[in-house]
């Protein structure tokens, strides 16, 4: 099954954000995807402008939560997030592995040919969507090392 089409901006950012939020709600919240048989949930609180925290985190970037900037590459790939989660296991185009971030276990789902990744946090009985982003070249090398180390466990 091919990746969903990109959803590029049409110039009206306010309307575009609302349209992206509807895609987010339809594909990730109202009918949550499954990863390895477990639900993938999203984080709503804290809410900003009537939209949940998880939404803002998958369309923006930056180290300081209150100062994150919208990322057009993330935005236009909104439809890819649920697709990658649902197609991660058993799809030769998609790879996934676990890694440790402090005391948390995360799952990286990566479509290497498109340089796009989805990050899930492993919880008791479910996964939590943490982020989704375009993978830059420096991070790509980290991903290759992490994936290889996980496969060699």
PDB file of N, CA and C in Angstrom, residues 47-142:
ATOM      1  N   UNK A  47      -3.676  21.902  26.344  1.00  0.00           N
ATOM      2  CA  UNK A  47      -4.344  22.330  25.117  1.00  0.00           C
ATOM      3  C   UNK A  47      -3.896  23.753  24.760  1.00  0.00           C
ATOM      4  N   UNK A  48      -3.764  24.015  23.463  1.00  0.00           N
ATOM      5  CA  UNK A  48      -3.452  25.356  22.973  1.00  0.00           C
ATOM      6  C   UNK A  48      -4.383  25.659  21.813  1.00  0.00           C
ATOM      7  N   UNK A  49      -5.057  26.771  21.884  1.00  0.00           N
ATOM      8  CA  UNK A  49      -5.987  27.183  20.818  1.00  0.00           C
ATOM      9  C   UNK A  49      -7.006  26.094  20.487  1.00  0.00           C
ATOM     10  N   UNK A  50      -7.457  25.370  21.512  1.00  0.00           N
ATOM     11  CA  UNK A  50      -8.468  24.342  21.308  1.00  0.00           C
ATOM     12  C   UNK A  50      -7.946  23.064  20.669  1.00  0.00           C
ATOM     13  N   UNK A  51      -6.648  22.948  20.535  1.00  0.00           N
ATOM     14  CA  UNK A  51      -6.048  21.768  19.909  1.00  0.00           C
ATOM     15  C   UNK A  51      -5.067  21.122  20.889  1.00  0.00           C
ATOM     16  N   UNK A  52      -5.046  19.810  20.874  1.00  0.00           N
ATOM     17  CA  UNK A  52      -4.254  19.064  21.839  1.00  0.00           C
ATOM     18  C   UNK A  52      -2.756  19.180  21.659  1.00  0.00           C
ATOM     19  N   UNK A  53      -2.051  18.943  22.751  1.00  0.00           N
ATOM     20  CA  UNK A  53      -0.588  19.008  22.806  1.00  0.00           C
ATOM     21  C   UNK A  53       0.065  18.127  21.742  1.00  0.00           C
ATOM     22  N   UNK A  54      -0.433  16.896  21.602  1.00  0.00           N
ATOM     23  CA  UNK A  54       0.169  15.971  20.647  1.00  0.00           C
ATOM     24  C   UNK A  54       0.131  16.496  19.229  1.00  0.00           C
ATOM     25  N   UNK A  55      -0.953  17.175  18.864  1.00  0.00           N
ATOM     26  CA  UNK A  55      -1.070  17.757  17.528  1.00  0.00           C
ATOM     27  C   UNK A  55       0.040  18.767  17.285  1.00  0.00           C
ATOM     28  N   UNK A  56       0.189  19.701  18.222  1.00  0.00           N
ATOM     29  CA  UNK A  56       1.207  20.740  18.040  1.00  0.00           C
ATOM     30  C   UNK A  56       2.602  20.124  17.971  1.00  0.00           C
ATOM     31  N   UNK A  57       2.798  19.045  18.694  1.00  0.00           N
ATOM     32  CA  UNK A  57       4.126  18.438  18.727  1.00  0.00           C
ATOM     33  C   UNK A  57       4.490  17.760  17.411  1.00  0.00           C
ATOM     34  N   UNK A  58       3.507  17.278  16.658  1.00  0.00           N
ATOM     35  CA  UNK A  58       3.839  16.623  15.382  1.00  0.00           C
ATOM     36  C   UNK A  58       3.915  17.602  14.211  1.00  0.00           C
ATOM     37  N   UNK A  59       3.508  18.870  14.420  1.00  0.00           N
ATOM     38  CA  UNK A  59       3.607  19.825  13.302  1.00  0.00           C
ATOM     39  C   UNK A  59       4.619  20.941  13.558  1.00  0.00           C
ATOM     40  N   UNK A  60       5.270  20.916  14.709  1.00  0.00           N
ATOM     41  CA  UNK A  60       6.227  21.974  15.023  1.00  0.00           C
ATOM     42  C   UNK A  60       7.519  21.378  15.561  1.00  0.00           C
ATOM     43  N   UNK A  61       8.555  22.223  15.625  1.00  0.00           N
ATOM     44  CA  UNK A  61       9.837  21.752  16.140  1.00  0.00           C
ATOM     45  C   UNK A  61      10.499  22.828  16.991  1.00  0.00           C
ATOM     46  N   UNK A  62      11.419  22.378  17.832  1.00  0.00           N
ATOM     47  CA  UNK A  62      12.172  23.285  18.677  1.00  0.00           C
ATOM     48  C   UNK A  62      12.313  22.724  20.076  1.00  0.00           C
ATOM     49  N   UNK A  63      13.389  23.074  20.760  1.00  0.00           N
ATOM     50  CA  UNK A  63      13.665  22.505  22.082  1.00  0.00           C
ATOM     51  C   UNK A  63      12.819  23.095  23.209  1.00  0.00           C
ATOM     52  N   UNK A  64      12.259  24.288  23.022  1.00  0.00           N
ATOM     53  CA  UNK A  64      11.476  24.935  24.067  1.00  0.00           C
ATOM     54  C   UNK A  64      10.005  24.853  23.668  1.00  0.00           C
ATOM     55  N   UNK A  65       9.206  24.161  24.477  1.00  0.00           N
ATOM     56  CA  UNK A  65       7.805  23.896  24.126  1.00  0.00           C
ATOM     57  C   UNK A  65       7.032  25.154  23.752  1.00  0.00           C
ATOM     58  N   UNK A  66       7.169  26.216  24.507  1.00  0.00           N
ATOM     59  CA  UNK A  66       6.394  27.429  24.248  1.00  0.00           C
ATOM     60  C   UNK A  66       6.916  28.240  23.061  1.00  0.00           C
ATOM     61  N   UNK A  67       8.034  27.832  22.491  1.00  0.00           N
ATOM     62  CA  UNK A  67       8.620  28.592  21.381  1.00  0.00           C
ATOM     63  C   UNK A  67       8.818  27.724  20.133  1.00  0.00           C
ATOM     64  N   UNK A  68       8.125  26.603  20.048  1.00  0.00           N
ATOM     65  CA  UNK A  68       8.258  25.735  18.882  1.00  0.00           C
ATOM     66  C   UNK A  68       7.704  26.433  17.645  1.00  0.00           C
ATOM     67  N   UNK A  69       8.313  26.137  16.480  1.00  0.00           N
ATOM     68  CA  UNK A  69       7.909  26.754  15.221  1.00  0.00           C
ATOM     69  C   UNK A  69       7.266  25.718  14.313  1.00  0.00           C
ATOM     70  N   UNK A  70       6.222  26.132  13.597  1.00  0.00           N
ATOM     71  CA  UNK A  70       5.587  25.235  12.636  1.00  0.00           C
ATOM     72  C   UNK A  70       6.608  24.798  11.591  1.00  0.00           C
ATOM     73  N   UNK A  71       6.552  23.530  11.245  1.00  0.00           N
ATOM     74  CA  UNK A  71       7.464  22.959  10.255  1.00  0.00           C
ATOM     75  C   UNK A  71       6.627  22.460   9.069  1.00  0.00           C
ATOM     76  N   UNK A  72       6.715  23.137   7.927  1.00  0.00           N
ATOM     77  CA  UNK A  72       5.911  22.733   6.764  1.00  0.00           C
ATOM     78  C   UNK A  72       6.116  21.272   6.356  1.00  0.00           C
ATOM     79  N   UNK A  73       7.328  20.733   6.516  1.00  0.00           N
ATOM     80  CA  UNK A  73       7.573  19.322   6.161  1.00  0.00           C
ATOM     81  C   UNK A  73       6.776  18.392   7.069  1.00  0.00           C
ATOM     82  N   UNK A  74       6.712  18.711   8.333  1.00  0.00           N
ATOM     83  CA  UNK A  74       5.900  17.901   9.260  1.00  0.00           C
ATOM     84  C   UNK A  74       4.422  18.030   8.911  1.00  0.00           C
ATOM     85  N   UNK A  75       3.992  19.265   8.681  1.00  0.00           N
ATOM     86  CA  UNK A  75       2.576  19.517   8.395  1.00  0.00           C
ATOM     87  C   UNK A  75       2.099  18.725   7.187  1.00  0.00           C
ATOM     88  N   UNK A  76       2.822  18.811   6.095  1.00  0.00           N
ATOM     89  CA  UNK A  76       2.347  18.172   4.867  1.00  0.00           C
ATOM     90  C   UNK A  76       2.377  16.648   4.940  1.00  0.00           C
ATOM     91  N   UNK A  77       3.042  16.097   5.920  1.00  0.00           N
ATOM     92  CA  UNK A  77       3.121  14.647   6.102  1.00  0.00           C
ATOM     93  C   UNK A  77       2.172  14.121   7.185  1.00  0.00           C
ATOM     94  N   UNK A  78       1.212  14.929   7.596  1.00  0.00           N
ATOM     95  CA  UNK A  78       0.280  14.540   8.654  1.00  0.00           C
ATOM     96  C   UNK A  78      -0.384  13.194   8.368  1.00  0.00           C
ATOM     97  N   UNK A  79      -0.771  12.946   7.130  1.00  0.00           N
ATOM     98  CA  UNK A  79      -1.454  11.688   6.785  1.00  0.00           C
ATOM     99  C   UNK A  79      -0.526  10.479   6.889  1.00  0.00           C
ATOM    100  N   UNK A  80       0.772  10.712   6.915  1.00  0.00           N
ATOM    101  CA  UNK A  80       1.728   9.613   6.971  1.00  0.00           C
ATOM    102  C   UNK A  80       1.824   8.980   8.352  1.00  0.00           C
ATOM    103  N   UNK A  81       1.507   9.732   9.392  1.00  0.00           N
ATOM    104  CA  UNK A  81       1.755   9.266  10.758  1.00  0.00           C
ATOM    105  C   UNK A  81       0.998   7.971  11.051  1.00  0.00           C
ATOM    106  N   UNK A  82      -0.311   7.981  10.905  1.00  0.00           N
ATOM    107  CA  UNK A  82      -1.106   6.777  11.184  1.00  0.00           C
ATOM    108  C   UNK A  82      -0.736   5.656  10.221  1.00  0.00           C
ATOM    109  N   UNK A  83      -0.452   6.003   8.970  1.00  0.00           N
ATOM    110  CA  UNK A  83      -0.071   4.994   7.977  1.00  0.00           C
ATOM    111  C   UNK A  83       1.199   4.274   8.416  1.00  0.00           C
ATOM    112  N   UNK A  84       2.194   5.038   8.860  1.00  0.00           N
ATOM    113  CA  UNK A  84       3.452   4.425   9.300  1.00  0.00           C
ATOM    114  C   UNK A  84       3.245   3.543  10.524  1.00  0.00           C
ATOM    115  N   UNK A  85       2.460   4.017  11.473  1.00  0.00           N
ATOM    116  CA  UNK A  85       2.193   3.225  12.672  1.00  0.00           C
ATOM    117  C   UNK A  85       1.526   1.907  12.290  1.00  0.00           C
ATOM    118  N   UNK A  86       0.511   1.982  11.462  1.00  0.00           N
ATOM    119  CA  UNK A  86      -0.259   0.794  11.075  1.00  0.00           C
ATOM    120  C   UNK A  86       0.506  -0.152  10.162  1.00  0.00           C
ATOM    121  N   UNK A  87       1.476   0.369   9.423  1.00  0.00           N
ATOM    122  CA  UNK A  87       2.218  -0.436   8.449  1.00  0.00           C
ATOM    123  C   UNK A  87       3.647  -0.748   8.879  1.00  0.00           C
ATOM    124  N   UNK A  88       3.995  -0.456  10.114  1.00  0.00           N
ATOM    125  CA  UNK A  88       5.377  -0.637  10.564  1.00  0.00           C
ATOM    126  C   UNK A  88       5.792  -2.093  10.638  1.00  0.00           C
ATOM    127  N   UNK A  89       4.895  -2.925  11.097  1.00  0.00           N
ATOM    128  CA  UNK A  89       5.247  -4.323  11.314  1.00  0.00           C
ATOM    129  C   UNK A  89       4.996  -5.125  10.036  1.00  0.00           C
ATOM    130  N   UNK A  90       6.063  -5.596   9.426  1.00  0.00           N
ATOM    131  CA  UNK A  90       5.934  -6.451   8.259  1.00  0.00           C
ATOM    132  C   UNK A  90       6.016  -5.733   6.921  1.00  0.00           C
ATOM    133  N   UNK A  91       6.173  -4.439   6.903  1.00  0.00           N
ATOM    134  CA  UNK A  91       6.314  -3.709   5.648  1.00  0.00           C
ATOM    135  C   UNK A  91       7.805  -3.514   5.373  1.00  0.00           C
ATOM    136  N   UNK A  92       8.301  -3.995   4.232  1.00  0.00           N
ATOM    137  CA  UNK A  92       9.742  -3.896   3.974  1.00  0.00           C
ATOM    138  C   UNK A  92      10.250  -2.464   3.798  1.00  0.00           C
ATOM    139  N   UNK A  93       9.356  -1.515   3.546  1.00  0.00           N
ATOM    140  CA  UNK A  93       9.777  -0.118   3.379  1.00  0.00           C
ATOM    141  C   UNK A  93       9.925   0.613   4.712  1.00  0.00           C
ATOM    142  N   UNK A  94       9.380   0.009   5.765  1.00  0.00           N
ATOM    143  CA  UNK A  94       9.343   0.659   7.070  1.00  0.00           C
ATOM    144  C   UNK A  94      10.116  -0.190   8.072  1.00  0.00           C
ATOM    145  N   UNK A  95      10.960   0.459   8.857  1.00  0.00           N
ATOM    146  CA  UNK A  95      11.655  -0.269   9.919  1.00  0.00           C
ATOM    147  C   UNK A  95      11.296   0.367  11.261  1.00  0.00           C
ATOM    148  N   UNK A  96      11.429  -0.425  12.315  1.00  0.00           N
ATOM    149  CA  UNK A  96      11.184   0.096  13.650  1.00  0.00           C
ATOM    150  C   UNK A  96      12.118  -0.594  14.630  1.00  0.00           C
ATOM    151  N   UNK A  97      12.367   0.101  15.715  1.00  0.00           N
ATOM    152  CA  UNK A  97      13.208  -0.432  16.788  1.00  0.00           C
ATOM    153  C   UNK A  97      12.912   0.349  18.056  1.00  0.00           C
ATOM    154  N   UNK A  98      13.351  -0.212  19.157  1.00  0.00           N
ATOM    155  CA  UNK A  98      13.215   0.454  20.450  1.00  0.00           C
ATOM    156  C   UNK A  98      14.531   1.110  20.822  1.00  0.00           C
ATOM    157  N   UNK A  99      14.425   2.212  21.563  1.00  0.00           N
ATOM    158  CA  UNK A  99      15.610   2.833  22.128  1.00  0.00           C
ATOM    159  C   UNK A  99      15.270   3.368  23.518  1.00  0.00           C
ATOM    160  N   UNK A 100      16.264   3.706  24.256  1.00  0.00           N
ATOM    161  CA  UNK A 100      16.074   4.244  25.609  1.00  0.00           C
ATOM    162  C   UNK A 100      16.378   5.729  25.592  1.00  0.00           C
ATOM    163  N   UNK A 101      15.496   6.497  26.192  1.00  0.00           N
ATOM    164  CA  UNK A 101      15.693   7.927  26.407  1.00  0.00           C
ATOM    165  C   UNK A 101      15.469   8.150  27.893  1.00  0.00           C
ATOM    166  N   UNK A 102      16.570   8.193  28.634  1.00  0.00           N
ATOM    167  CA  UNK A 102      16.460   8.241  30.090  1.00  0.00           C
ATOM    168  C   UNK A 102      15.878   6.926  30.563  1.00  0.00           C
ATOM    169  N   UNK A 103      14.815   6.990  31.348  1.00  0.00           N
ATOM    170  CA  UNK A 103      14.176   5.770  31.854  1.00  0.00           C
ATOM    171  C   UNK A 103      13.026   5.316  30.950  1.00  0.00           C
ATOM    172  N   UNK A 104      12.800   6.028  29.844  1.00  0.00           N
ATOM    173  CA  UNK A 104      11.693   5.716  28.939  1.00  0.00           C
ATOM    174  C   UNK A 104      12.135   4.870  27.748  1.00  0.00           C
ATOM    175  N   UNK A 105      11.280   3.936  27.379  1.00  0.00           N
ATOM    176  CA  UNK A 105      11.495   3.158  26.168  1.00  0.00           C
ATOM    177  C   UNK A 105      10.661   3.772  25.061  1.00  0.00           C
ATOM    178  N   UNK A 106      11.321   4.126  23.983  1.00  0.00           N
ATOM    179  CA  UNK A 106      10.647   4.689  22.821  1.00  0.00           C
ATOM    180  C   UNK A 106      10.746   3.722  21.660  1.00  0.00           C
ATOM    181  N   UNK A 107       9.822   3.859  20.718  1.00  0.00           N
ATOM    182  CA  UNK A 107       9.851   3.112  19.468  1.00  0.00           C
ATOM    183  C   UNK A 107      10.013   4.133  18.356  1.00  0.00           C
ATOM    184  N   UNK A 108      10.990   3.900  17.499  1.00  0.00           N
ATOM    185  CA  UNK A 108      11.196   4.728  16.319  1.00  0.00           C
ATOM    186  C   UNK A 108      10.655   3.945  15.137  1.00  0.00           C
ATOM    187  N   UNK A 109       9.758   4.552  14.381  1.00  0.00           N
ATOM    188  CA  UNK A 109       9.221   3.970  13.158  1.00  0.00           C
ATOM    189  C   UNK A 109       9.719   4.863  12.022  1.00  0.00           C
ATOM    190  N   UNK A 110      10.466   4.287  11.103  1.00  0.00           N
ATOM    191  CA  UNK A 110      11.185   5.091  10.114  1.00  0.00           C
ATOM    192  C   UNK A 110      10.948   4.567   8.713  1.00  0.00           C
ATOM    193  N   UNK A 111      10.545   5.449   7.816  1.00  0.00           N
ATOM    194  CA  UNK A 111      10.513   5.118   6.397  1.00  0.00           C
ATOM    195  C   UNK A 111      11.738   5.813   5.801  1.00  0.00           C
ATOM    196  N   UNK A 112      12.797   5.055   5.728  1.00  0.00           N
ATOM    197  CA  UNK A 112      14.104   5.584   5.367  1.00  0.00           C
ATOM    198  C   UNK A 112      14.101   6.237   3.988  1.00  0.00           C
ATOM    199  N   UNK A 113      13.375   5.662   3.032  1.00  0.00           N
ATOM    200  CA  UNK A 113      13.352   6.214   1.674  1.00  0.00           C
ATOM    201  C   UNK A 113      12.759   7.612   1.616  1.00  0.00           C
ATOM    202  N   UNK A 114      11.979   7.977   2.622  1.00  0.00           N
ATOM    203  CA  UNK A 114      11.341   9.295   2.673  1.00  0.00           C
ATOM    204  C   UNK A 114      11.912  10.176   3.783  1.00  0.00           C
ATOM    205  N   UNK A 115      12.877   9.646   4.547  1.00  0.00           N
ATOM    206  CA  UNK A 115      13.472  10.396   5.654  1.00  0.00           C
ATOM    207  C   UNK A 115      12.433  10.949   6.616  1.00  0.00           C
ATOM    208  N   UNK A 116      11.487  10.084   7.006  1.00  0.00           N
ATOM    209  CA  UNK A 116      10.434  10.517   7.933  1.00  0.00           C
ATOM    210  C   UNK A 116      10.292   9.475   9.026  1.00  0.00           C
ATOM    211  N   UNK A 117      10.134   9.951  10.271  1.00  0.00           N
ATOM    212  CA  UNK A 117      10.040   9.051  11.417  1.00  0.00           C
ATOM    213  C   UNK A 117       8.892   9.446  12.341  1.00  0.00           C
ATOM    214  N   UNK A 118       8.355   8.436  12.991  1.00  0.00           N
ATOM    215  CA  UNK A 118       7.335   8.609  14.027  1.00  0.00           C
ATOM    216  C   UNK A 118       7.928   8.035  15.310  1.00  0.00           C
ATOM    217  N   UNK A 119       7.736   8.742  16.408  1.00  0.00           N
ATOM    218  CA  UNK A 119       8.274   8.311  17.694  1.00  0.00           C
ATOM    219  C   UNK A 119       7.109   8.007  18.637  1.00  0.00           C
ATOM    220  N   UNK A 120       7.129   6.811  19.203  1.00  0.00           N
ATOM    221  CA  UNK A 120       6.130   6.390  20.184  1.00  0.00           C
ATOM    222  C   UNK A 120       6.820   6.128  21.513  1.00  0.00           C
ATOM    223  N   UNK A 121       6.124   6.416  22.591  1.00  0.00           N
ATOM    224  CA  UNK A 121       6.614   6.060  23.928  1.00  0.00           C
ATOM    225  C   UNK A 121       5.875   4.807  24.372  1.00  0.00           C
ATOM    226  N   UNK A 122       6.617   3.837  24.847  1.00  0.00           N
ATOM    227  CA  UNK A 122       6.026   2.587  25.315  1.00  0.00           C
ATOM    228  C   UNK A 122       5.448   2.807  26.714  1.00  0.00           C
ATOM    229  N   UNK A 123       4.181   2.467  26.854  1.00  0.00           N
ATOM    230  CA  UNK A 123       3.501   2.574  28.136  1.00  0.00           C
ATOM    231  C   UNK A 123       2.949   1.203  28.507  1.00  0.00           C
ATOM    232  N   UNK A 124       2.356   1.087  29.662  1.00  0.00           N
ATOM    233  CA  UNK A 124       1.785  -0.180  30.097  1.00  0.00           C
ATOM    234  C   UNK A 124       0.465  -0.420  29.355  1.00  0.00           C
ATOM    235  N   UNK A 125       0.471  -1.308  28.378  1.00  0.00           N
ATOM    236  CA  UNK A 125      -0.737  -1.683  27.651  1.00  0.00           C
ATOM    237  C   UNK A 125      -1.087  -0.814  26.459  1.00  0.00           C
ATOM    238  N   UNK A 126      -0.259   0.184  26.137  1.00  0.00           N
ATOM    239  CA  UNK A 126      -0.500   1.040  24.969  1.00  0.00           C
ATOM    240  C   UNK A 126       0.783   1.784  24.621  1.00  0.00           C
ATOM    241  N   UNK A 127       0.731   2.528  23.515  1.00  0.00           N
ATOM    242  CA  UNK A 127       1.820   3.411  23.128  1.00  0.00           C
ATOM    243  C   UNK A 127       1.284   4.834  23.103  1.00  0.00           C
ATOM    244  N   UNK A 128       2.163   5.801  23.304  1.00  0.00           N
ATOM    245  CA  UNK A 128       1.807   7.212  23.249  1.00  0.00           C
ATOM    246  C   UNK A 128       2.586   7.859  22.109  1.00  0.00           C
ATOM    247  N   UNK A 129       1.878   8.531  21.213  1.00  0.00           N
ATOM    248  CA  UNK A 129       2.536   9.252  20.134  1.00  0.00           C
ATOM    249  C   UNK A 129       3.313  10.423  20.721  1.00  0.00           C
ATOM    250  N   UNK A 130       4.613  10.437  20.497  1.00  0.00           N
ATOM    251  CA  UNK A 130       5.460  11.505  21.023  1.00  0.00           C
ATOM    252  C   UNK A 130       5.749  12.575  19.972  1.00  0.00           C
ATOM    253  N   UNK A 131       6.118  12.134  18.759  1.00  0.00           N
ATOM    254  CA  UNK A 131       6.489  13.094  17.735  1.00  0.00           C
ATOM    255  C   UNK A 131       6.519  12.415  16.371  1.00  0.00           C
ATOM    256  N   UNK A 132       6.675  13.219  15.344  1.00  0.00           N
ATOM    257  CA  UNK A 132       6.855  12.745  13.980  1.00  0.00           C
ATOM    258  C   UNK A 132       7.611  13.842  13.251  1.00  0.00           C
ATOM    259  N   UNK A 133       8.639  13.463  12.497  1.00  0.00           N
ATOM    260  CA  UNK A 133       9.454  14.510  11.880  1.00  0.00           C
ATOM    261  C   UNK A 133      10.264  14.006  10.695  1.00  0.00           C
ATOM    262  N   UNK A 134      10.687  14.971   9.901  1.00  0.00           N
ATOM    263  CA  UNK A 134      11.596  14.741   8.792  1.00  0.00           C
ATOM    264  C   UNK A 134      12.977  14.537   9.386  1.00  0.00           C
ATOM    265  N   UNK A 135      13.648  13.470   8.955  1.00  0.00           N
ATOM    266  CA  UNK A 135      14.940  13.085   9.529  1.00  0.00           C
ATOM    267  C   UNK A 135      16.074  13.746   8.755  1.00  0.00           C
ATOM    268  N   UNK A 136      16.803  14.609   9.422  1.00  0.00           N
ATOM    269  CA  UNK A 136      17.945  15.282   8.793  1.00  0.00           C
ATOM    270  C   UNK A 136      19.147  14.342   8.746  1.00  0.00           C
ATOM    271  N   UNK A 137      20.133  14.692   7.950  1.00  0.00           N
ATOM    272  CA  UNK A 137      21.261  13.786   7.680  1.00  0.00           C
ATOM    273  C   UNK A 137      22.013  13.357   8.941  1.00  0.00           C
ATOM    274  N   UNK A 138      22.271  14.252   9.880  1.00  0.00           N
ATOM    275  CA  UNK A 138      22.989  13.875  11.095  1.00  0.00           C
ATOM    276  C   UNK A 138      22.208  12.872  11.928  1.00  0.00           C
ATOM    277  N   UNK A 139      20.917  13.065  12.023  1.00  0.00           N
ATOM    278  CA  UNK A 139      20.058  12.151  12.782  1.00  0.00           C
ATOM    279  C   UNK A 139      19.959  10.805  12.077  1.00  0.00           C
ATOM    280  N   UNK A 140      20.030  10.832  10.760  1.00  0.00           N
ATOM    281  CA  UNK A 140      19.951   9.595   9.977  1.00  0.00           C
ATOM    282  C   UNK A 140      21.050   8.617  10.393  1.00  0.00           C
ATOM    283  N   UNK A 141      22.250   9.115  10.607  1.00  0.00           N
ATOM    284  CA  UNK A 141      23.362   8.259  11.030  1.00  0.00           C
ATOM    285  C   UNK A 141      23.088   7.652  12.405  1.00  0.00           C
ATOM    286  N   UNK A 142      22.520   8.446  13.302  1.00  0.00           N
ATOM    287  CA  UNK A 142      22.136   7.938  14.628  1.00  0.00           C
ATOM    288  C   UNK A 142      21.102   6.824  14.488  1.00  0.00           C
TER     289      UNK A 142
END
